[in-house]
Short mmCIF file of C-alpha atoms and ligand atoms in Angstrom, two decimals:
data_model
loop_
_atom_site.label_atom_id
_atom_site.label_comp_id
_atom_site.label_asym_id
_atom_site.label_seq_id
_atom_site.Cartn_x
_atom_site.Cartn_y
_atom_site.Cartn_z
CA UNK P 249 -112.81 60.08 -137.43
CA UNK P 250 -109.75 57.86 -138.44
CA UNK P 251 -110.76 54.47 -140.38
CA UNK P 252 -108.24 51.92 -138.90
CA UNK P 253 -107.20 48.18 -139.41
CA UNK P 254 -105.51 46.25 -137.41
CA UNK P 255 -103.92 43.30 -139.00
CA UNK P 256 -103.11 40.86 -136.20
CA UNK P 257 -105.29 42.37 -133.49
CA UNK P 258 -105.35 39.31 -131.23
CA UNK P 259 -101.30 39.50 -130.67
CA UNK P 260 -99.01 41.40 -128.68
CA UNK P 261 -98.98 44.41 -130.55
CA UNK P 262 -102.12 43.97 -132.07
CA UNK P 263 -103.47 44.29 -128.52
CA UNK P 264 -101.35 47.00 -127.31
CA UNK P 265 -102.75 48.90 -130.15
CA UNK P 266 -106.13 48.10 -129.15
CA UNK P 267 -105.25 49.38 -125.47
CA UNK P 268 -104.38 52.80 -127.36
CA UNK P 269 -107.54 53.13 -129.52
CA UNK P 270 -109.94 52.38 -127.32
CA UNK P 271 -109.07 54.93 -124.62
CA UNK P 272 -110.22 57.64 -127.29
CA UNK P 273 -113.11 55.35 -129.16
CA UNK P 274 -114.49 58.25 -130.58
CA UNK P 275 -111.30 59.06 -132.45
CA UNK P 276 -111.43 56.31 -134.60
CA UNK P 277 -113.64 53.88 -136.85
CA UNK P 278 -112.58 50.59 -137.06
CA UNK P 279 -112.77 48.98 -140.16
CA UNK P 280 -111.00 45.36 -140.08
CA UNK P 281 -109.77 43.51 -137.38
CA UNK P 282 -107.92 40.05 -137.97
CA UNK P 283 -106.78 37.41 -135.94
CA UNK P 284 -105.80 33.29 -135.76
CA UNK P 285 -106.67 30.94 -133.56
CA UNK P 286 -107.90 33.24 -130.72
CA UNK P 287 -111.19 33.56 -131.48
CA UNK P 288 -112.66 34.51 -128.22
CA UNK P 289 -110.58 37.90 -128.34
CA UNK P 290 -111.28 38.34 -131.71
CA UNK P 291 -115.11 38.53 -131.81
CA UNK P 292 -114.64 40.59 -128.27
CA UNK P 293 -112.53 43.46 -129.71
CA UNK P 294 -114.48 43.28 -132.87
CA UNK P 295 -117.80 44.15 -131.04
CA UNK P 296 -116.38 46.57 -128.25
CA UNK P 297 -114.78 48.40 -131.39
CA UNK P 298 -117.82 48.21 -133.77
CA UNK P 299 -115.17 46.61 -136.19
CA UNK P 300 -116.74 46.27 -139.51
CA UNK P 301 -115.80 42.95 -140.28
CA UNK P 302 -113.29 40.22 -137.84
CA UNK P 303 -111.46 38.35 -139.83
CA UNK P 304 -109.84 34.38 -138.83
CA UNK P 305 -106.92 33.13 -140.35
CA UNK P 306 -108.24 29.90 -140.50
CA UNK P 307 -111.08 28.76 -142.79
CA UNK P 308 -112.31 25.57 -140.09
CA UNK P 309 -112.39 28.31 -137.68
CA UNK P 310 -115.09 30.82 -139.21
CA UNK P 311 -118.49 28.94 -137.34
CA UNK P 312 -116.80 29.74 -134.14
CA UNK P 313 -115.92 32.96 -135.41
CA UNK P 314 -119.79 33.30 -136.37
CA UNK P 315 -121.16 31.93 -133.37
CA UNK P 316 -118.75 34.30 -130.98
CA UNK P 317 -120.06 37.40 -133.35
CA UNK P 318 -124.09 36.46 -133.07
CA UNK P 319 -126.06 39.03 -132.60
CA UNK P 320 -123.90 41.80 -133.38
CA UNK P 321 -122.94 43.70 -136.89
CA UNK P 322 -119.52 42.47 -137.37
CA UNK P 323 -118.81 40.93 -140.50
CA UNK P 324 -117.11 37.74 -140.11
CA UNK P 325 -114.78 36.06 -142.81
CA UNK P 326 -112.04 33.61 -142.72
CA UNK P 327 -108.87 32.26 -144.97
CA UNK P 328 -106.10 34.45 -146.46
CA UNK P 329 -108.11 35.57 -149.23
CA UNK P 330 -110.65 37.28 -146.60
CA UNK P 331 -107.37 38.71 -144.79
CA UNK P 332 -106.81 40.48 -147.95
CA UNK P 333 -109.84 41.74 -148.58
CA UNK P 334 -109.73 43.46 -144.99
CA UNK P 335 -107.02 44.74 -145.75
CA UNK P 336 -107.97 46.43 -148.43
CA UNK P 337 -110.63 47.79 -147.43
CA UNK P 338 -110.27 51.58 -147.62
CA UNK P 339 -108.81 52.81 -144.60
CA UNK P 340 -106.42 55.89 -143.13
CA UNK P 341 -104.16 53.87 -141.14
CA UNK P 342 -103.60 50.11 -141.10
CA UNK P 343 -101.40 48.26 -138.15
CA UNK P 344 -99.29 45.44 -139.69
CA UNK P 345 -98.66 43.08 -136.59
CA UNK P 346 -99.61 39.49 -138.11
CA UNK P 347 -96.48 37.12 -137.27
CA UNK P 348 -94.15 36.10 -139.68
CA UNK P 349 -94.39 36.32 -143.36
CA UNK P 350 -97.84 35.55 -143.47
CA UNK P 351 -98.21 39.26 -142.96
CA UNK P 352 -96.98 40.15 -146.25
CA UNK P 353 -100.22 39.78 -148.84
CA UNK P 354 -102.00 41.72 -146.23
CA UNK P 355 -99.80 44.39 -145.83
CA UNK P 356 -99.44 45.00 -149.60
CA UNK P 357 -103.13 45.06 -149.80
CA UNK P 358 -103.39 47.90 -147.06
CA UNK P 359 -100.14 49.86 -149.14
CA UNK P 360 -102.24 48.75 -152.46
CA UNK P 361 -105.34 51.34 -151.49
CA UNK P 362 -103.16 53.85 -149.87
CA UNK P 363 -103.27 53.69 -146.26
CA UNK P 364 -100.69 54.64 -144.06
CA UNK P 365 -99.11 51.41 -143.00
CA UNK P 366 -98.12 51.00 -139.46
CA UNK P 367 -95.26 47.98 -139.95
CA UNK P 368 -94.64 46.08 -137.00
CA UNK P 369 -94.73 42.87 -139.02
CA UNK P 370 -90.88 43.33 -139.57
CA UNK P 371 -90.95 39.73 -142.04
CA UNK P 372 -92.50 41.73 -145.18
CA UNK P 373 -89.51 44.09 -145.25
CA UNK P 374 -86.63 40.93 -144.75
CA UNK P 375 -88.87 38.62 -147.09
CA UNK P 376 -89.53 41.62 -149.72
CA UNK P 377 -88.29 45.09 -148.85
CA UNK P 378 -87.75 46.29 -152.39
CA UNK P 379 -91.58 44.97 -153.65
CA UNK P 380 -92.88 46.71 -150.32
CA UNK P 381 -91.30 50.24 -151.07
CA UNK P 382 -91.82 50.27 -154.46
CA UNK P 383 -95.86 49.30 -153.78
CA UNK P 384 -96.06 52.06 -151.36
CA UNK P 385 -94.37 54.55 -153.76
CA UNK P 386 -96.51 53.57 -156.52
CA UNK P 387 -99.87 53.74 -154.43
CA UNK P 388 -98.49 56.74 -152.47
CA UNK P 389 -98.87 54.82 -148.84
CA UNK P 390 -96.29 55.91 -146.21
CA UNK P 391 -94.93 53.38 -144.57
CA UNK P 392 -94.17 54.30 -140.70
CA UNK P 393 -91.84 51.52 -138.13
CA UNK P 394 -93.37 50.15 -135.08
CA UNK P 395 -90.15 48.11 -134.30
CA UNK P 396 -88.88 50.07 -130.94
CA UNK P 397 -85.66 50.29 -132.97
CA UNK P 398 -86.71 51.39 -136.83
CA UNK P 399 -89.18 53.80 -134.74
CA UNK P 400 -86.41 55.17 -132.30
CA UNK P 401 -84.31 55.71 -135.48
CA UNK P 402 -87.41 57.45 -136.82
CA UNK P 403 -87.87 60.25 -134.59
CA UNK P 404 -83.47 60.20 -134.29
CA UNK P 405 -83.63 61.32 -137.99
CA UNK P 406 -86.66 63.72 -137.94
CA UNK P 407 -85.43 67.22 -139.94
CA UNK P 408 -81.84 65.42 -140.73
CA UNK P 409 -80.53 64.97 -143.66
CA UNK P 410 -79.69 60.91 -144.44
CA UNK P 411 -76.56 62.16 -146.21
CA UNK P 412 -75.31 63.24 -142.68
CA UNK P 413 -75.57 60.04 -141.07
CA UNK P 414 -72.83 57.96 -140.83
CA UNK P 415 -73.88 55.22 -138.91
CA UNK P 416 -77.19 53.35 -137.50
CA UNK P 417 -77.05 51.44 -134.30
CA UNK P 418 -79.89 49.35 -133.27
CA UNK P 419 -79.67 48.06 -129.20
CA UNK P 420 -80.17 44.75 -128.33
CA UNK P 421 -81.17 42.71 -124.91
CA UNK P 422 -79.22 39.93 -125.36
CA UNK P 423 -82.45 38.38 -124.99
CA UNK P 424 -83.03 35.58 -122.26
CA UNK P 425 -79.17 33.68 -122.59
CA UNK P 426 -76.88 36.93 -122.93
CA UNK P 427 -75.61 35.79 -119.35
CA UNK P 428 -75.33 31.68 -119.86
CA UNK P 429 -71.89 29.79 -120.74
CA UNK P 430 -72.15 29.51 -124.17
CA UNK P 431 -71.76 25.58 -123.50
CA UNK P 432 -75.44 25.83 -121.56
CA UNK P 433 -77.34 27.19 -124.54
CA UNK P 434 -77.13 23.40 -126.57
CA UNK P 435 -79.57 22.29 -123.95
CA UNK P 436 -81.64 25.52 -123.51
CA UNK P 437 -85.46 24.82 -122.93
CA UNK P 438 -88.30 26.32 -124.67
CA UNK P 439 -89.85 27.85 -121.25
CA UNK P 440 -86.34 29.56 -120.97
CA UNK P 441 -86.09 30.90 -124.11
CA UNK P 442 -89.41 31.93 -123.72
CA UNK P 443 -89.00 34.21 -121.40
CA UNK P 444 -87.26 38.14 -121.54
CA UNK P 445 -85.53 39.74 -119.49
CA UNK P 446 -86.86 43.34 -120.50
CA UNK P 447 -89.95 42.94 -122.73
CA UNK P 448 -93.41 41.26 -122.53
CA UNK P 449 -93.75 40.09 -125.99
CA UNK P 450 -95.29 37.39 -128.33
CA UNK P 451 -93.71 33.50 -128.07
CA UNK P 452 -91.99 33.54 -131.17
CA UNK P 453 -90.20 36.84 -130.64
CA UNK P 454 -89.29 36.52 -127.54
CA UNK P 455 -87.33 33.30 -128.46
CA UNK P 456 -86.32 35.15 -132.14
CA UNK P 457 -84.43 37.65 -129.04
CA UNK P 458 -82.65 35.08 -126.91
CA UNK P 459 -81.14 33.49 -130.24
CA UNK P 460 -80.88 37.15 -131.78
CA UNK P 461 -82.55 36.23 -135.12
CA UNK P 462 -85.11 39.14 -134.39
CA UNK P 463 -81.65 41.64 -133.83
CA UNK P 464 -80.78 40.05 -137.51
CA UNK P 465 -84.21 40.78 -138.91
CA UNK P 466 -83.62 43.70 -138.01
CA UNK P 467 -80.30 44.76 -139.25
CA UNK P 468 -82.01 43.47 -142.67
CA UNK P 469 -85.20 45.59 -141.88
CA UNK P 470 -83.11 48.73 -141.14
CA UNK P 471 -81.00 48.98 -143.87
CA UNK P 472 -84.35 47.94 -146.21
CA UNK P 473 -86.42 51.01 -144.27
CA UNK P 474 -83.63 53.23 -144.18
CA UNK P 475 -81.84 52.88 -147.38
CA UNK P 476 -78.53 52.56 -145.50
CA UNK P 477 -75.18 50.45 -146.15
CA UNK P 478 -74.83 46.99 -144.70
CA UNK P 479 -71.68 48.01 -142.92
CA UNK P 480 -73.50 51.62 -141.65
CA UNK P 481 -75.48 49.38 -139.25
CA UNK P 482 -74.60 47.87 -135.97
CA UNK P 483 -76.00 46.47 -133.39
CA UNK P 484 -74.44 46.61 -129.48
CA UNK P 485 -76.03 45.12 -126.47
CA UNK P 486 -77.76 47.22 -124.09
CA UNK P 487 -78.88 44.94 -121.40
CA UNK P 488 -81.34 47.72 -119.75
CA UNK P 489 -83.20 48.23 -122.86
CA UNK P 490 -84.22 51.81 -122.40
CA UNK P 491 -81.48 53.45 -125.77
CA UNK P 492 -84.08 51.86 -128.28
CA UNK P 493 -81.33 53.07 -131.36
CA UNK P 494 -78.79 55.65 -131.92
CA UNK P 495 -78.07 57.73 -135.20
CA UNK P 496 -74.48 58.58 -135.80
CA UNK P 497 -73.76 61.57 -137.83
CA UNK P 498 -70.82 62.62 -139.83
CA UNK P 499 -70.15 65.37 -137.51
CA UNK P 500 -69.60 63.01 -134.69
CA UNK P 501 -73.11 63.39 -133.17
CA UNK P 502 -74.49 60.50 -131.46
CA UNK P 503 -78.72 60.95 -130.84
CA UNK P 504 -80.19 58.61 -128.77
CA UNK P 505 -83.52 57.42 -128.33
CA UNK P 506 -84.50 57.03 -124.79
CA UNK P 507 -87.77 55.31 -123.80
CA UNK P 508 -89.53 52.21 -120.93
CA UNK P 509 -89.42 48.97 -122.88
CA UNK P 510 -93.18 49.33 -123.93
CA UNK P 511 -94.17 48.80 -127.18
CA UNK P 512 -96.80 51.32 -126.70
CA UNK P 513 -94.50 53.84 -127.20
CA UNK P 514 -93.55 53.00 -130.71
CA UNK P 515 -97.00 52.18 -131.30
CA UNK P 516 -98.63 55.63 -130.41
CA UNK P 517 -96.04 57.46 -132.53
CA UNK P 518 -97.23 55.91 -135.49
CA UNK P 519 -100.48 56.30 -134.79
CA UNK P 520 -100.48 60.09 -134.06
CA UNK P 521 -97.60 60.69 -136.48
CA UNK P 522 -96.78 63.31 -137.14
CA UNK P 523 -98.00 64.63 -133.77
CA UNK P 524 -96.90 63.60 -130.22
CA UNK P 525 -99.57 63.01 -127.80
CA UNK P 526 -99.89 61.97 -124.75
CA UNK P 527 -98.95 58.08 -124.18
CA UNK P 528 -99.86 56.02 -120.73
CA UNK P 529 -95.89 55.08 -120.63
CA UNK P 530 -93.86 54.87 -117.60
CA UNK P 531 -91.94 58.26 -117.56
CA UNK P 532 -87.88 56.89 -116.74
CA UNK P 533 -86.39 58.52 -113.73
CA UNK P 534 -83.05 59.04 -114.42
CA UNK P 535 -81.19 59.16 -111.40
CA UNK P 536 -82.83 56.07 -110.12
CA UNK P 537 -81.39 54.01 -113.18
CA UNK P 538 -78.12 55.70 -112.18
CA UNK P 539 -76.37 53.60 -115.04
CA UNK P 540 -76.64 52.70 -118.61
CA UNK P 541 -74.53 49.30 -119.78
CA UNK P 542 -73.38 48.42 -123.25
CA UNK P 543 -70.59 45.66 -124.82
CA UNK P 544 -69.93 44.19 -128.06
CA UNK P 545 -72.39 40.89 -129.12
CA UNK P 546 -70.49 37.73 -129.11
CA UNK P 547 -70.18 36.84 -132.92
CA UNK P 548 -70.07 32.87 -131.45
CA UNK P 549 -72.81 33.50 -129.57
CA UNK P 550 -75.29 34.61 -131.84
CA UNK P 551 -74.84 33.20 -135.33
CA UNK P 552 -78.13 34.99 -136.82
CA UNK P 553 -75.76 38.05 -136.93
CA UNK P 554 -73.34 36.54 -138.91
CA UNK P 555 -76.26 35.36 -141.26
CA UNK P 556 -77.75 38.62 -141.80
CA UNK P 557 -75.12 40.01 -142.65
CA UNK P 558 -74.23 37.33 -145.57
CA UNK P 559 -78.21 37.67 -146.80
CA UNK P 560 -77.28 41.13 -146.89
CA UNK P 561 -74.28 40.81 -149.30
CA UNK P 562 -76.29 38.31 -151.84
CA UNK P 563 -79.11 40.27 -151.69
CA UNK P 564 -82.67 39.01 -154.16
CA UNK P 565 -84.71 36.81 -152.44
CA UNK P 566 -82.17 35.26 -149.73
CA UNK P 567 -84.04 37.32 -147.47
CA UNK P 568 -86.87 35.31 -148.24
CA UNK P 569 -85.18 31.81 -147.57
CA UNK P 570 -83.65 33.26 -144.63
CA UNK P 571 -86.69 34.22 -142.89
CA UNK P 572 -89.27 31.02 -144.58
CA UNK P 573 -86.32 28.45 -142.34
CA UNK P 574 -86.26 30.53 -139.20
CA UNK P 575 -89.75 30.43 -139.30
CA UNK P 576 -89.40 26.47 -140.22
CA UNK P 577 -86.66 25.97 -137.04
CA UNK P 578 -88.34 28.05 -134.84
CA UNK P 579 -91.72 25.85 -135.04
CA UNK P 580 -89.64 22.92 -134.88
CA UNK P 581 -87.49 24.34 -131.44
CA UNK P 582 -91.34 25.40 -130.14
CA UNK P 583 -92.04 21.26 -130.68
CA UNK P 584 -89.16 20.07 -129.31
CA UNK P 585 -87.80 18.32 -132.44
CA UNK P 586 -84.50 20.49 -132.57
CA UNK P 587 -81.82 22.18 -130.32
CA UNK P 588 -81.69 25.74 -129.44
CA UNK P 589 -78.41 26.22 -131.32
CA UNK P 590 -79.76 23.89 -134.26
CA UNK P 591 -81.71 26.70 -135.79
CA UNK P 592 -78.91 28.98 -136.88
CA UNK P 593 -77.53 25.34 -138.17
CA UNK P 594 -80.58 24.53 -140.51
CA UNK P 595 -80.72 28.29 -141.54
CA UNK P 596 -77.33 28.30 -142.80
CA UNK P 597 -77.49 24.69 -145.13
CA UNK P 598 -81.15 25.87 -146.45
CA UNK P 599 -79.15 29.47 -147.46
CA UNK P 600 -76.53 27.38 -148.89
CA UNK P 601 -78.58 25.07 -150.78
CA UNK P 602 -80.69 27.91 -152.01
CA UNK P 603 -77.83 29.59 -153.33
CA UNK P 604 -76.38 26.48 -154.94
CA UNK P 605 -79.83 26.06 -156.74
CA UNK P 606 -78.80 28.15 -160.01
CA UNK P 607 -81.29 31.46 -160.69
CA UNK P 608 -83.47 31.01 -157.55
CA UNK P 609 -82.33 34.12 -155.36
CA UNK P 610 -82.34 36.23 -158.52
CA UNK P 611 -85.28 35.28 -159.44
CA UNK P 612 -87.86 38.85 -160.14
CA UNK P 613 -88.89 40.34 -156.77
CA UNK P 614 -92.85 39.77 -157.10
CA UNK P 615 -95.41 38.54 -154.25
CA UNK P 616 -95.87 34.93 -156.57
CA UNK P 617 -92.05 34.75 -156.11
CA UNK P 618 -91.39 35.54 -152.14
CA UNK P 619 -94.17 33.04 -151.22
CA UNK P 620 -92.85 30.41 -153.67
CA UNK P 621 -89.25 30.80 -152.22
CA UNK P 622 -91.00 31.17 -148.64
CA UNK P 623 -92.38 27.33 -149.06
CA UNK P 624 -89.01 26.42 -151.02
CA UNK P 625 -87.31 27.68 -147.88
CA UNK P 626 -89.72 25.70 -145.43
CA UNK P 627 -89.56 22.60 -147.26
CA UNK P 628 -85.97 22.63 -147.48
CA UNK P 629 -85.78 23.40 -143.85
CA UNK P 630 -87.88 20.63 -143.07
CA UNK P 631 -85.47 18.13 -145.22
CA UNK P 632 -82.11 19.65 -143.68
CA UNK P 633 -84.01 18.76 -140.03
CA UNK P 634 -85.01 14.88 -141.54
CA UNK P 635 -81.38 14.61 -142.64
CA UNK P 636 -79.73 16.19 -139.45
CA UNK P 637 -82.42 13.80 -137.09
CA UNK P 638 -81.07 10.63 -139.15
CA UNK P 639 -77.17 11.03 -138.81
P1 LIG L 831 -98.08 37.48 -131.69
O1 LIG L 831 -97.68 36.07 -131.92
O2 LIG L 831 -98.35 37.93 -130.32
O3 LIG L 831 -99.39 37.82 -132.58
C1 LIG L 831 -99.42 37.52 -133.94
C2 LIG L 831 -100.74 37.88 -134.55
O4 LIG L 831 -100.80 37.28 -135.86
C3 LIG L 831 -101.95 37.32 -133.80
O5 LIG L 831 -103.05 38.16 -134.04
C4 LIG L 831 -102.14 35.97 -134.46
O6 LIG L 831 -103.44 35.45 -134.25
C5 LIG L 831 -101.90 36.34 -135.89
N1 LIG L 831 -101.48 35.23 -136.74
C6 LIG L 831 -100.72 34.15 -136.38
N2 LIG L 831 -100.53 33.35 -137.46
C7 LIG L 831 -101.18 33.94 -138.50
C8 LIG L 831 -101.36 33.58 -139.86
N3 LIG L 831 -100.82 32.48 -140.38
N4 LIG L 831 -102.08 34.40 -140.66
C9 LIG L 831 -102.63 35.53 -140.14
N5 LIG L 831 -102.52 35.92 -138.85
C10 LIG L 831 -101.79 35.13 -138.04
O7 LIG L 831 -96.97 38.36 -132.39
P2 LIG L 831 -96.42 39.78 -131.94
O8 LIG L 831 -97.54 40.72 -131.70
O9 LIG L 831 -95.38 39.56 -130.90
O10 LIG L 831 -95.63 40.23 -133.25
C11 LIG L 831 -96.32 40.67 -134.41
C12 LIG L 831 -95.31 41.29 -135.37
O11 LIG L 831 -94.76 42.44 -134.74
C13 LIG L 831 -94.14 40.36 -135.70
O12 LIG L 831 -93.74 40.58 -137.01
C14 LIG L 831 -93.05 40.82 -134.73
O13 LIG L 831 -91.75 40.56 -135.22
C15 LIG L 831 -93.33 42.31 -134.67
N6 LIG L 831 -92.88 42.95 -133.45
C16 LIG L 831 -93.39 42.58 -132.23
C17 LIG L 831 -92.99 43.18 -131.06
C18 LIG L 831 -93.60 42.83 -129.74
O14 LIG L 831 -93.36 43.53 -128.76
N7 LIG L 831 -94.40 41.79 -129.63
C19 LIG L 831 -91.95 44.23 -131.07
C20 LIG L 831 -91.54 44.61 -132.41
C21 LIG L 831 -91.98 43.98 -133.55
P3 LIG L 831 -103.82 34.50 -132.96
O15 LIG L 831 -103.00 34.98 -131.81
O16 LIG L 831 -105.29 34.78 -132.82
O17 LIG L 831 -103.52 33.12 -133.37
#
């Protein structure tokens, strides 16, 4: 049997992996599950799975967490500390799906004792790719992507050579404006950009897609996972969504990944890497689709692009201030205190003010540092959106 973790079990992916695991229960033992505010799910995974121990996110929450676990053998804990500890509990594979960069102690702790990490939670690599590799080299952990793109680019480059490729390009929606005026997106509401066109995903990333700051996490995370060039990845919109990624190679080759928008795909090739099994994913029909459609993204439209690409080029820890305001905007767009287009405004002037703030993005890559520059970030973010709401 397989001891597994699943960091984040009460979200999207976290229950997608669930619906995987538990049509073969006797497959797998399952050593931590952890979770938020959803408590209800929690404690009911936790006992259908005969999870060692459930784990909360937050400490006021871990009597309800008790009290929904009564009677049964589950463990319960609560706090970041306790998310830790799960995660380092020893363990063959661990699933990384906790939002944002909250997911970054926990993931190190799963690399730190070896496991193979499963890493949906895209953040840790944009916040601290180089401190993530260089854990998982030291502890010997193999890292494998659950993003449909970093996995489709996965299996593009299985028995290649990286030397061969030229180029990397990652599909995206467009998300839920790619067809609005640009002029319409000032007043776009939080129920529209919380809904996509293609994929049935968490809140936050489903709006991350209609502003494209999940397609710039991502240009960050590839070239972080696959030790490519900035300017070797880019990104095209696909509006169909089925060409996850392509790999371009030097001799002109193009290999495409081909797959239903179901995250259950990506999912169940980590889990039974290196094997392919059998996955309860629509199988496309071809013929039926009869087309494929692709074009250029609007630069204008989607300023995250632009942004990655600049975090890119300065490189240290502006990946860390980049993602610690998204997160900051995003929660404010999700309240209603600021604009659709506002976020890619208060991302830029935090990344500027970081970078005018002499040392900071060079500071030494260590966890102390990201979640220092993570708060910076926030609180930064939060003065730019005082400032902005004053003028
Ligand atoms: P969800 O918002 O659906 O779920 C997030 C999970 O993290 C939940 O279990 C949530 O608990 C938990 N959580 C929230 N805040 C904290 C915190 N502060 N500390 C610890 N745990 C917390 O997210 P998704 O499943 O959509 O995304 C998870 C990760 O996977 C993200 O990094 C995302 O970018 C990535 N990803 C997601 C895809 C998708 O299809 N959804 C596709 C590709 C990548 P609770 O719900 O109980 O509050």
């Amino acid at each position: 049997m397989r001891r597994i973790s699943i960091l984040g079990a009460t979200g999207s992916i976290g229950q997608n992996t669930i619906d995987l695991i538990a049509r073969a229960p006797d497959d797998y033992d399952v050593v931590a599950l952890t979770g938020g505010a959803n408590i209800a799910q929690l404690a009911r995974d936790a006992r259908a799975l005969r999870a060692q121990i459930a784990v909360t996110a937050y400490p006021d929450r871990l009597e309800d967490l008790r009290a929904a676990l009564a009677g049964s053998d589950v463990i319960a804990a609560a706090g970041p500390a306790a998310l830790t500890e799960a995660a380092s509990r020893p363990a063959d594979w661990v699933m990384s799906a906790i939002i944002g960069s909250a997911g970054l102690a926990p993931g190190l702790a799963a690399i730190g004792q070896g496991a193979t990490l499963a890493l949906a939670n895209k953040e840790s690599l944009v916040c601290a790719g180089a401190l993530v590799l260089d854990t998982a080299r030291r502890y010997d952990a193999r890292l494998l992507p659950v993003d449909s793109e970093h996995s489709a680019v996965f299996q593009a480059l299985v028995g290649e050579d990286m030397q061969a490729v030229e180029r990397i390009i990652i599909t995206a929606s467009g998300g839920a404006f790619r067809d609005w005026p640009l002029e319409a997106l000032k007043s776009a509401t939080l129920s529209e950009a919380s809904s996509h066109p293609n994929w049935d995903m968490g809140q936050r990333i489903t709006i991350d897609s209609a502003s494209m700051f999940n397609k710039a996490l991502e240009i960050i995370e590839t070239r972080e996972f696959f030790g490519v060039d900035p300017d070797q990845i880019e990104v095209i919109v696909h509006p169909e969504s089925l060409i996850h990624a392509l790999v371009g190679f030097r001799d002109g080759a193009l290999m495409a990944h081909v797959g239903a928008p179901d995250m259950r795909h990506a999912i169940g090739y980590a889990l039974n890497w290196p094997a392919r099994c059998e996955l309860p994913v629509a199988r496309l029909d071809l013929a039926q689709i009869g087309q494929l459609n692709f074009r250029a993204p609007q630069e204008a439209r989607y300023p995250a692009l632009r942004l990655a690409r600049e975090v890119m080029a300065r490189g240290g820890l502006a990946g860390a201030v980049f993602n610690g305001a998204k997160e900051r905007a995003l929660d404010a767009f999700i309240a209603g205190s600021i604009g659709f287009l506002d976020m890619a405004d208060v991302v830029e002037e935090v990344l500027t003010r970081c970078e005018a703030q002499a040392g900071l993005l060079d500071a030494t890559m260590t966890l102390e540092t990201v979640t220092e520059t993570d708060h910076l970030a926030r609180t930064w973010a939060d003065a730019v959106m005082a400032e902005r709401a004053g003028r």
